[in-house]
Amino acid sequence: MAEITIQNLVKTYPGQTERATDDVSLHVDDGEFMVLLGPSGCGKTTLLRMVAGLELPDAGSVHIGGRDVTYLPPNKRNLSMVFQSYAVFPHRRVRHNIGFGLAMAKVPKAEIEKKVAWAADLLQLGPYLDRYPAQLSGGQRQRVAVARAIVMDADVLLMDEPLSNLDALLRLGFRAELKRIVEQIGTTTLYVTHDQVEALSLGDRIAVMRTGQVAQLGRPIEVYDHPSDTFVGGFIGSPPMNFLDAMAHGGVDGGVDGGTITVGDAKLPAPGGLPDGPVRLGIRAEAISVVDAHTEGAVPAMVDVVEPLGAATLLTVRVGEQEVKVQVPPDVNVRNGQTVHLSLTPRAMRLYDAETGLGLDLR
Amino acid sequence: MTSAETSAETSARPAAVPRPQPAVDTAPLRALRRRRALLQVACWVVTAFMVVPVYLIALAAFSSRSALNEFPLRFLPTSFSTETMSTFLSSTGVLAGLINSIMVGLLTLVVSFLIGVPAGYAIARFAFRGHDQYQLFLLFTRALPIVVLSVPLAQLFLSTGVYDTPLAVTLLHSALALPTTILLTSAVFLAVPVDAEEAARIFGCTPVGAFTRVVLPLALPGIAAASIFTFVMSWNEVLGATILTLNQRTLPAQVLSSLSDSPLAFRFAGGFFLIIPAIVFIAVMRRYLLNMWGTTIR
């Protein structure tokens, strides 16, 4: 177990002009579960592979447990990894797949037996130890891959989208199981995913990446509630955060609570100290509620689509020309084409610069 | 044989077209059955095309000399005799040629795989300058006629004292086999998932260790297939072997040089005998072609 320190890591793949990772620095504490989250091509996998030693950086450094491993080969880094494609060895039985790393490390046979039995028990692979991977289902193969990784007593556990090849139901079950196992063994973990639900549910902290850089780093709830810019807000959450064009009137003299925001025709109270001018108003679908027309500050909107989701109903409404997603309780009765009035929870409103999309820090 | 063929055709034809039910158009179904039947017939024809000559040669090789001169020839083994074969086997040069051929074939395998497998791996895994050109260049070796290659080689071998040895033929055959070996094995290595290799590296293997413990076992079926090509190519190659040797002939070269002045029976015996090793080798290697762990590579 060890901490990971990534400093100013730069990598450009041969034949490419854009940097896959652009001067990334990241610190993962000992025993922490860090999730790298981002859309495809954001450099998260590249970053993981450089920590693994499967790619070598052009500049910068990687330290694991205080040891400089930047240019060490993978087998000298004392880490283990779970691959997206499982990467179990088809020519070896499950037992030997799980014990592969230990056998390579010349661990005594009896010790290997013991650890394999422990991991197999933890992942419910006991009955399958003498099978070949081809005789297992996809979910079982991924269990083998996880078992192979956790028997290693490695400093760092790396996971590259380990759940993305599983079907939806299996993914949900295995996600919880993975969290339990990783908490139990307490290894420092770096986990790559493009699935924001996975990131929110698993991570101690999330590093949201975009175009080779870390856009925001923080605990899941921070990242969810206070996206640092419109990209992060639009990426995390299902549905993603709504963004509305609005006008701010801050009260230039620095009034504490005197600001207002105009969305369409509605005036909403806002924190003071805002510069006058256009802003982007970010708000989550569940922070908007449908109210009756007389409520103060209610924004009129036209219902476009009604999607009952069981636990809630998702409305797509139009405020002027802008589309907004609203999550309401399933008993709210609305129809297509109906005009409703929306109330925006002031505490849940986030304001972003209209041009750069960066958060206006007014917490 | 003609009777066998017609019976095959009749049995392949649909037995009876089911009576069309009212309001159901069975024409597409009939067309489907007709196509399947035609496919069956095609398979039989192709199989016959391959098997009949082998059968005829085997028949002639194991018939007595008198039976061979009968007219019309019989298609069923009526007069079985090993007389012709034993004459062929005991004739001078055949045994030595057989030993030479096997030696050259196996040595060619060793030499071409020692060079070709690493080269194939490099092409499959690494992006290097001139990667594509190298692949194209490999094929140029095969563009040169064997005669053009062999004559200068003969001169070189004469001056270095390698001439008229199995080694000389081995070197030529290795050169001829290398392009196919490299291109075939590179295709095989491409099919081995990079992830498995990387996993081996992560879990403590050196690059060489990852290759021998994970990549090679997974590539073995494909490599076995490539070895069939190489061995059979070496076994069948006659022209270069004839030019590069005088006394240490490989079997085909030996048979070829004595063919013109031998009786008909002897030729059939030689022909049959030349087919056997290739078939045996393919039969042995065949099990490596089938997937070994109940899975195709993935």
Short mmCIF file of N, CA and C in Angstrom, two decimals, chain A residues 7 18 31 44 87 91 94 102 121 141 156 166 172 177 197 254-256 262 327 349:
data_model
loop_
_atom_site.label_atom_id
_atom_site.label_comp_id
_atom_site.label_asym_id
_atom_site.label_seq_id
_atom_site.Cartn_x
_atom_site.Cartn_y
_atom_site.Cartn_z
N GLN A 7 3.23 13.98 -11.19
CA GLN A 7 3.62 15.39 -11.33
C GLN A 7 3.83 15.76 -12.80
N GLU A 18 -1.95 16.50 -30.71
CA GLU A 18 -2.52 16.90 -29.42
C GLU A 18 -1.99 16.03 -28.29
N GLY A 31 -4.31 4.29 0.45
CA GLY A 31 -5.58 3.65 0.75
C GLY A 31 -6.79 4.34 0.13
N LYS A 44 -7.73 9.77 -19.70
CA LYS A 44 -7.76 9.07 -18.42
C LYS A 44 -7.07 7.72 -18.48
N ALA A 87 -8.69 -9.69 -19.86
CA ALA A 87 -7.31 -10.14 -20.12
C ALA A 87 -6.90 -11.32 -19.25
N HIS A 91 -5.25 -19.89 -21.81
CA HIS A 91 -4.61 -21.21 -21.80
C HIS A 91 -4.32 -21.70 -20.38
N VAL A 94 -8.48 -21.37 -14.15
CA VAL A 94 -8.80 -20.25 -13.27
C VAL A 94 -7.80 -20.18 -12.11
N LEU A 102 1.56 -14.33 -8.32
CA LEU A 102 2.29 -14.87 -7.18
C LEU A 102 3.35 -15.86 -7.65
N ASP A 121 -12.79 -17.47 -2.67
CA ASP A 121 -13.88 -17.42 -1.72
C ASP A 121 -14.54 -16.05 -1.73
N ARG A 141 -15.51 -14.30 -15.67
CA ARG A 141 -14.17 -13.99 -16.14
C ARG A 141 -13.66 -12.71 -15.49
N VAL A 156 -0.40 -0.71 -5.36
CA VAL A 156 -1.45 0.06 -6.03
C VAL A 156 -2.28 -0.89 -6.88
N LEU A 166 -19.58 -5.65 -18.86
CA LEU A 166 -20.64 -6.47 -18.26
C LEU A 166 -22.01 -5.89 -18.62
N LEU A 172 -24.41 -3.57 -11.99
CA LEU A 172 -24.94 -2.98 -10.77
C LEU A 172 -24.54 -3.83 -9.56
N GLU A 177 -20.20 -5.03 -5.04
CA GLU A 177 -19.27 -6.05 -4.57
C GLU A 177 -17.83 -5.56 -4.63
N VAL A 197 -22.02 7.44 -12.98
CA VAL A 197 -22.68 6.80 -11.84
C VAL A 197 -21.67 5.94 -11.08
N GLY A 254 -21.89 46.10 -4.26
CA GLY A 254 -21.50 44.96 -3.43
C GLY A 254 -22.50 44.60 -2.38
N GLY A 255 -23.78 44.78 -2.69
CA GLY A 255 -24.83 44.37 -1.77
C GLY A 255 -24.71 42.89 -1.45
N VAL A 256 -25.00 42.52 -0.21
CA VAL A 256 -24.74 41.14 0.20
C VAL A 256 -25.76 40.18 -0.40
N THR A 262 -32.27 37.24 -14.08
CA THR A 262 -33.44 37.20 -14.92
C THR A 262 -33.34 36.03 -15.88
N GLN A 327 -37.02 16.97 -12.87
CA GLN A 327 -37.38 15.69 -12.27
C GLN A 327 -38.43 15.94 -11.20
N MET A 349 -28.64 26.61 -7.17
CA MET A 349 -28.26 27.30 -8.41
C MET A 349 -26.77 27.56 -8.44
#
